[in-house]
mmCIF file of C-alpha atoms in Angstrom:
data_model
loop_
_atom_site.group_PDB
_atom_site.id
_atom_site.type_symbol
_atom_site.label_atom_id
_atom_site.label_comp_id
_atom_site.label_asym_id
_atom_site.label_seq_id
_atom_site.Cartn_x
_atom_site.Cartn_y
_atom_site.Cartn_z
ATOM 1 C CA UNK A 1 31.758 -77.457 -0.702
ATOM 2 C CA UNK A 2 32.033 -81.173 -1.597
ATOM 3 C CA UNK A 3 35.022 -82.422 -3.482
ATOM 4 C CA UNK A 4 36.668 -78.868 -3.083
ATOM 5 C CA UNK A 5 40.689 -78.835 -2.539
ATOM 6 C CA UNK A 6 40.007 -77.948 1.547
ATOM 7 C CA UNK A 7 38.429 -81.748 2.097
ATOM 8 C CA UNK A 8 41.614 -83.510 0.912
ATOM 9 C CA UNK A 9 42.158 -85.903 3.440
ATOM 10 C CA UNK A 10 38.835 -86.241 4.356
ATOM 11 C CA UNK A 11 37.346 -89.722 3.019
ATOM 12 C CA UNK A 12 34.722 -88.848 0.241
ATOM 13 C CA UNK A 13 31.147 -89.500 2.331
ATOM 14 C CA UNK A 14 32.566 -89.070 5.445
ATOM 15 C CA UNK A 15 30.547 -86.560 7.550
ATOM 16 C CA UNK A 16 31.531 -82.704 8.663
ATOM 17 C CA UNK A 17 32.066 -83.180 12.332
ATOM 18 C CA UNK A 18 29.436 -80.032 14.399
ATOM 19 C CA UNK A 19 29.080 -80.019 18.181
ATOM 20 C CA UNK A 20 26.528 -78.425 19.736
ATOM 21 C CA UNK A 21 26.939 -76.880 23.273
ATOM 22 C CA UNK A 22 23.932 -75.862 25.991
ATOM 23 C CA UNK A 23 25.304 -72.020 26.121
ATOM 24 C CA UNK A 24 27.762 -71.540 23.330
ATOM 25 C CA UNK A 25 29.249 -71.099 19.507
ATOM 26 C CA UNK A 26 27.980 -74.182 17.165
ATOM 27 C CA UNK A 27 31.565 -75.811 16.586
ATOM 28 C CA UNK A 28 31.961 -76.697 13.060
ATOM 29 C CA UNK A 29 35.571 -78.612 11.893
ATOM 30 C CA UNK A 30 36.436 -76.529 8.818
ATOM 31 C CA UNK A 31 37.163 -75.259 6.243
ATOM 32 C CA UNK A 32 33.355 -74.196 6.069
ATOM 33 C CA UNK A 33 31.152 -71.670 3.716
ATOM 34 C CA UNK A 34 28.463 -70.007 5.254
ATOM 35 C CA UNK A 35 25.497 -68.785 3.153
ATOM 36 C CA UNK A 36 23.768 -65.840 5.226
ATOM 37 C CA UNK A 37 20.116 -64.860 5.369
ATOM 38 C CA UNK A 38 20.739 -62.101 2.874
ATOM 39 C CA UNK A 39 22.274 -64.503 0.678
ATOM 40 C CA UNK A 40 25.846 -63.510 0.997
ATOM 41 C CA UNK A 41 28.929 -65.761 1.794
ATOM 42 C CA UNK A 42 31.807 -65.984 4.084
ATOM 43 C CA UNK A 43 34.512 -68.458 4.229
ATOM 44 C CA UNK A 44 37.068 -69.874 6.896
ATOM 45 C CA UNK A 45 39.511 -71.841 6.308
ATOM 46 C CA UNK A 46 40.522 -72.877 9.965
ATOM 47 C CA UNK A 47 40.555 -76.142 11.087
ATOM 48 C CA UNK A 48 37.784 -75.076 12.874
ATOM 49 C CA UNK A 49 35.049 -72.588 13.546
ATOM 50 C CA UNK A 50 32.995 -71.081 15.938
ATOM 51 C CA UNK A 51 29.471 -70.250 14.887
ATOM 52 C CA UNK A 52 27.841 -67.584 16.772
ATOM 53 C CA UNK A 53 24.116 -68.934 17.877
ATOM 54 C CA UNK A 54 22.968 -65.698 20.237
ATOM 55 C CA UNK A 55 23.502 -63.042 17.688
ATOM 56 C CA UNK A 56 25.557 -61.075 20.137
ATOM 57 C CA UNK A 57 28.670 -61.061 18.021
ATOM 58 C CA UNK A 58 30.127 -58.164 16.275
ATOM 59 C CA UNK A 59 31.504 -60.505 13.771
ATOM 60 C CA UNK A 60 28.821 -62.786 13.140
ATOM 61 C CA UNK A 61 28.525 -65.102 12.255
ATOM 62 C CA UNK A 62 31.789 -66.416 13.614
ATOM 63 C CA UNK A 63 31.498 -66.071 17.877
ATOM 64 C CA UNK A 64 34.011 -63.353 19.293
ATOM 65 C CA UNK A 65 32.466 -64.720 23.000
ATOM 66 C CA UNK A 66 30.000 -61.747 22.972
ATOM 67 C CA UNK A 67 27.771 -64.338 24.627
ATOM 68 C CA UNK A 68 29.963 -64.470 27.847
ATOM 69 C CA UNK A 69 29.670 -60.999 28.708
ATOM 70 C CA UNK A 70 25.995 -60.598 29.165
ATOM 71 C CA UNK A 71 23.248 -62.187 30.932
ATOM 72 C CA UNK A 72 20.239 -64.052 29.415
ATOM 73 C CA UNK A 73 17.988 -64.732 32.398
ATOM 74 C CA UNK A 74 17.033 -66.779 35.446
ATOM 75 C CA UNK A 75 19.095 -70.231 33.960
ATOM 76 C CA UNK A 76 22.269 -68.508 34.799
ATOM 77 C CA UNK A 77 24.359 -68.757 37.758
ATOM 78 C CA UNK A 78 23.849 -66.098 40.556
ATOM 79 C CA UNK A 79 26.126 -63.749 40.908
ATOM 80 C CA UNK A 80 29.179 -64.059 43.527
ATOM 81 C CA UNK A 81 28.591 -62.530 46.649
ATOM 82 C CA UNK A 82 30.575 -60.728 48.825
ATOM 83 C CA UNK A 83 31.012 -62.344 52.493
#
């Protein structure tokens, strides 16, 4: 939230740093509130987050890597082969 005690230190108007990445979590610097579809929230305080973009995480929305494990089509590398 703006002018909350967790953006001391940050200059007042200065923008929340995300990054974006092809096949990963959304990284957000924190401390960030996230409002859910169902209108719920969830906090973290860390200096930053990961937000989960697939929907494969058991603790979404923060990313636990679920999104390493499994495949999601032809874009991915081959698998190693033996030989």
């Amino acid at each position: 939230m703006p002018n909350s005690p967790s953006d001391e230190g940050r200059p007042s108007g200065a923008p929340r740093r995300v990054k974006m990445q092809r096949r990963g979590p959304l990284l957000v610097e924190g401390p960030v509130e996230v409002e859910l579809e169902d209108g719920t929230t969830v906090y973290s305080d860390r200096f930053r987050v990961a937000l989960c973009t697939c929907r494969r995480s058991r603790r979404y929305p923060w990313c636990d890597t679920s999104h390493r494990a499994r495949s999601t089509g032809p874009s991915d590398d081959p698998p190693p082969t033996d030989g």
